[in-house]
Amino acid sequence: MKIQKIYTTLSVLILFNMIYGPLVRATDSGLACPDWPLCNGEFVPTWTFHIFMEVGHRYYSGILGLLIGAALIFVLKNKEHRRNYAIPAVLSLIFLISQVTLGALTVTKLLHPTTVNLHLINAVLLLTTCLTIALQAGEEGKSVFYAKPKAKFLFVLILVFVLFQLFLGGKVSSHYAGLACPDFPKCFGEWMPKMQGTIKLQMEHRLFGYITAMLILGATAYSILSLEDKKVKFYLKTASYLIILQILVGALNVIYQLPKLLTGFHTLNGVFVFTVCYIACFYQFRKPETGSGK
């Protein structure tokens, strides 16, 4: 249906923007324009590669913001859509406004690590609101009920852990700690180096990543053995493949000294992990009454 297509498209566009942003930082283009919303006092500045990366990200984000606003209007104008999707649609506008604000602060605060981290997490929440509408619209017309889901705490815990791991990754990136440990899996030849400075940030990210991976793999095994819904199993299996890929990409980032595209993909794949875990959680909490999807 139309509303599903609209918000699925928006989710994909947001995902694309979430690799564009890390590439701006990876290419050291974050402060190519020292002012905001203009660039060196101009709407269309003199182009260099760094300015192209920064201004291109702003233009793309601006167009995306207009599309999210238009989608909200579309939802609010239709009584049925307003009843079903008003809350996540309005939340998408709130997160959009906060994302624009954080984007401006990222520039004016000279890439302050806290602002950069919040900018990433807020983008994930914006994606989640649009994805929620797309998933809900996909279930429209089906006979559904909100069952008491099995392992409710486990599914919520996975989302919290993956989101926190994204936050830790953002701290590593914003503090330029990606090469604080020049080797992998050890750090300066030690499994547990002295936890201080950027080494502490890098090791926290690594260790919590292992814990998160074990949690996802364990949940996947549990779903195969104990759950019936095929969609939940499929998305948890996908999350398991992605989290293994994430560890591999993280290792390659260290071994090959943070190649720009690989660094951007590492962030994007982390968002993919959260996304598929969220979809698995959605279907676990909201099951077709007729048994479809089993």
XYZ file of C-alpha atoms in Angstrom:
294
model
C 0.000 0.000 0.000
C 1.013 3.599 -0.501
C 1.898 4.491 3.088
C 4.135 1.430 3.334
C 6.002 2.378 0.155
C 6.455 5.965 1.346
C 7.969 5.063 4.694
C 9.997 2.152 3.338
C 11.546 4.590 0.851
C 12.212 7.100 3.626
C 13.875 4.376 5.718
C 16.191 3.487 2.830
C 17.034 7.164 2.243
C 17.854 7.606 5.939
C 20.085 4.531 5.842
C 21.967 6.005 2.884
C 22.409 9.249 4.776
C 23.849 7.308 7.686
C 26.801 6.234 5.573
C 27.152 9.701 4.056
C 27.603 11.316 7.479
C 30.430 8.995 8.611
C 32.146 9.522 5.252
C 32.082 13.282 5.852
C 33.896 12.683 9.144
C 36.216 10.013 7.721
C 37.380 12.395 4.981
C 37.967 15.174 7.544
C 35.257 17.273 5.887
C 33.175 17.923 8.997
C 34.484 21.483 9.411
C 34.991 22.270 5.726
C 32.242 24.811 6.295
C 32.886 26.655 9.572
C 29.402 28.202 9.641
C 25.827 26.912 9.467
C 23.444 26.803 7.578
C 25.538 28.633 4.962
C 29.057 27.617 3.978
C 31.608 30.396 4.213
C 28.659 32.783 4.092
C 27.360 31.337 0.813
C 24.493 29.004 -0.077
C 26.470 27.697 -3.071
C 30.147 27.953 -2.014
C 33.296 27.558 -4.058
C 33.685 23.835 -4.465
C 36.509 21.741 -3.108
C 36.318 18.031 -2.319
C 35.835 18.639 1.418
C 33.216 21.328 0.860
C 31.440 19.047 -1.623
C 31.257 16.293 1.020
C 29.972 18.608 3.752
C 27.558 20.687 1.677
C 26.348 17.638 -0.225
C 25.469 16.029 3.093
C 23.568 19.164 4.105
C 21.654 19.327 0.811
C 20.757 15.654 0.951
C 19.657 15.943 4.591
C 17.574 19.015 3.743
C 15.756 17.223 0.934
C 15.220 14.208 3.185
C 13.786 16.475 5.872
C 11.284 17.946 3.410
C 10.195 14.449 2.392
C 9.679 13.429 6.027
C 7.608 16.576 6.588
C 5.527 15.854 3.474
C 4.962 12.273 4.649
C 3.736 13.573 8.024
C 1.240 15.840 6.283
C 0.069 12.879 4.196
C -0.528 10.882 7.381
C -2.340 13.663 9.238
C -4.649 14.484 6.307
C -6.053 10.947 6.210
C -8.302 9.981 9.130
C -7.405 6.291 9.033
C -3.685 6.969 8.672
C -3.897 9.538 11.460
C -5.449 6.956 13.772
C -2.891 4.254 12.955
C 0.355 6.158 12.409
C 0.074 9.608 13.988
C 2.331 8.859 16.973
C 5.385 7.509 15.086
C 4.866 10.087 12.304
C 4.898 12.977 14.792
C 7.890 11.407 16.538
C 9.680 11.355 13.185
C 9.187 15.127 12.964
C 10.487 15.610 16.517
C 13.581 13.522 15.797
C 14.017 15.376 12.494
C 14.014 18.745 14.283
C 16.476 17.482 16.892
C 18.638 16.016 14.103
C 18.824 19.376 12.335
C 19.645 21.060 15.645
C 22.366 18.534 16.436
C 23.750 18.909 12.910
C 24.079 22.649 13.441
C 25.669 22.140 16.863
C 28.108 19.628 15.400
C 29.491 22.469 13.268
C 29.237 25.333 15.746
C 30.660 23.217 18.584
C 33.581 22.175 16.344
C 32.718 18.462 16.240
C 32.334 18.108 19.992
C 32.301 14.333 20.680
C 29.054 14.368 22.703
C 27.222 16.265 19.970
C 28.573 13.933 17.271
C 27.461 10.854 19.264
C 23.987 12.243 19.881
C 23.730 13.089 16.187
C 24.275 9.411 15.338
C 21.911 7.993 17.954
C 19.200 10.492 17.047
C 19.499 9.416 13.400
C 18.922 5.807 14.476
C 15.784 6.859 16.373
C 14.553 8.803 13.335
C 15.068 5.692 11.215
C 13.184 3.614 13.787
C 10.078 5.813 13.660
C 9.884 5.620 9.851
C 10.587 1.897 9.873
C 7.852 1.350 12.456
C 5.252 2.922 10.168
C 6.451 0.837 7.209
C 6.196 -2.351 9.280
C 2.799 -1.445 10.720
C 1.464 -0.644 7.252
C 2.712 -4.024 6.039
C 0.572 -5.690 8.709
C -2.528 -3.641 7.877
C -5.463 -5.751 6.825
C -4.163 -8.817 8.634
C -5.826 -10.145 11.731
C -3.309 -9.358 14.462
C -3.141 -9.289 18.211
C -0.606 -8.212 20.772
C 0.336 -11.473 22.422
C 2.411 -11.862 25.491
C 5.693 -12.512 23.667
C 8.164 -15.116 24.795
C 11.509 -13.827 26.047
C 10.240 -10.242 26.094
C 13.167 -9.080 28.219
C 15.674 -10.761 25.885
C 14.422 -8.884 22.815
C 14.394 -5.539 24.601
C 17.873 -6.239 25.969
C 19.211 -6.903 22.462
C 17.949 -3.517 21.236
C 19.458 -1.725 24.237
C 22.809 -3.470 23.826
C 23.059 -2.834 20.077
C 22.087 0.817 20.497
C 24.651 1.262 23.274
C 27.283 -0.443 21.114
C 26.529 2.092 18.359
C 27.037 4.817 20.954
C 30.395 3.338 21.981
C 31.404 3.150 18.318
C 30.442 6.792 17.931
C 32.677 7.659 20.905
C 35.608 5.861 19.295
C 35.065 7.720 16.032
C 34.416 11.162 17.513
C 37.504 10.873 19.754
C 39.606 9.601 16.819
C 40.380 6.450 18.789
C 40.005 4.044 15.870
C 43.717 3.265 15.869
C 44.330 3.605 19.599
C 45.123 -0.111 19.436
C 47.203 -0.733 16.290
C 46.694 -4.514 16.337
C 43.760 -6.927 16.514
C 42.454 -8.820 18.443
C 45.056 -7.797 21.018
C 46.007 -4.223 21.861
C 49.750 -3.563 21.791
C 50.177 -7.327 22.138
C 48.044 -7.519 25.291
C 44.553 -8.917 25.783
C 43.842 -6.444 28.583
C 45.970 -3.319 28.208
C 45.910 -0.490 30.683
C 42.495 1.137 30.355
C 43.200 4.818 29.900
C 42.676 7.545 27.314
C 41.721 6.502 23.792
C 42.802 2.907 24.508
C 39.998 2.718 27.071
C 37.461 3.869 24.446
C 38.722 1.358 21.895
C 38.754 -1.568 24.343
C 35.293 -0.737 25.727
C 33.967 -0.814 22.183
C 35.647 -4.126 21.436
C 34.681 -5.895 24.664
C 31.065 -4.732 24.637
C 30.922 -5.709 20.950
C 31.849 -9.282 21.871
C 29.159 -9.333 24.562
C 26.579 -7.959 22.131
C 27.571 -10.535 19.522
C 27.163 -13.382 22.025
C 23.760 -12.031 23.029
C 22.549 -11.921 19.413
C 23.960 -15.360 18.609
C 22.376 -16.766 21.757
C 19.013 -15.194 20.919
C 19.245 -16.661 17.427
C 19.877 -20.133 18.814
C 16.969 -19.675 21.226
C 14.649 -18.615 18.387
C 15.579 -21.664 16.301
C 14.931 -24.027 19.204
C 11.969 -22.382 20.933
C 10.134 -19.888 18.698
C 7.720 -20.587 15.856
C 7.511 -17.343 13.924
C 9.603 -17.671 10.746
C 10.074 -13.924 10.383
C 11.565 -13.610 13.855
C 13.943 -16.481 13.127
C 14.918 -15.027 9.743
C 15.753 -11.565 11.073
C 17.660 -12.904 14.069
C 19.688 -15.153 11.759
C 20.368 -12.118 9.582
C 21.464 -10.172 12.676
C 23.880 -12.998 13.531
C 25.474 -12.876 10.085
C 25.719 -9.090 10.260
C 27.282 -9.009 13.728
C 29.962 -11.497 12.596
C 30.565 -9.304 9.537
C 30.757 -6.283 11.847
C 33.551 -7.823 13.903
C 35.415 -8.738 10.715
C 35.070 -5.214 9.304
C 36.192 -3.760 12.630
C 39.315 -5.915 12.511
C 40.020 -4.891 8.906
C 39.633 -1.234 9.877
C 42.502 -1.647 12.333
C 44.670 -3.846 10.103
C 44.344 -1.540 7.094
C 44.533 1.739 9.069
C 40.921 2.979 8.743
C 40.266 3.059 4.972
C 37.505 5.613 4.431
C 34.906 3.446 2.692
C 35.434 0.583 5.134
C 35.039 2.970 8.070
C 31.753 4.271 6.644
C 30.539 0.736 6.012
C 31.385 -0.234 9.606
C 28.962 2.430 10.868
C 26.306 1.520 8.312
C 26.529 -2.183 9.085
C 26.146 -1.407 12.777
C 22.906 0.372 11.927
C 21.865 -2.654 9.848
C 22.380 -4.854 12.919
C 20.111 -2.621 14.987
C 17.532 -2.449 12.193
C 17.138 -6.195 11.706
C 17.056 -6.744 15.491
C 14.301 -4.135 15.717
C 12.331 -5.844 12.942
C 12.697 -9.191 14.724
C 11.437 -7.544 17.911
C 8.499 -6.011 16.024
C 7.338 -9.366 14.684
C 7.890 -11.099 18.003
C 5.637 -8.580 19.755
C 3.042 -8.396 16.979
C 2.076 -11.747 15.539
C -0.603 -12.668 12.979
C -3.514 -14.313 14.753
C -4.171 -16.633 11.827
C -0.672 -18.064 12.072
C 0.611 -16.476 8.863
C 4.357 -16.006 9.004
C 4.817 -19.260 10.818
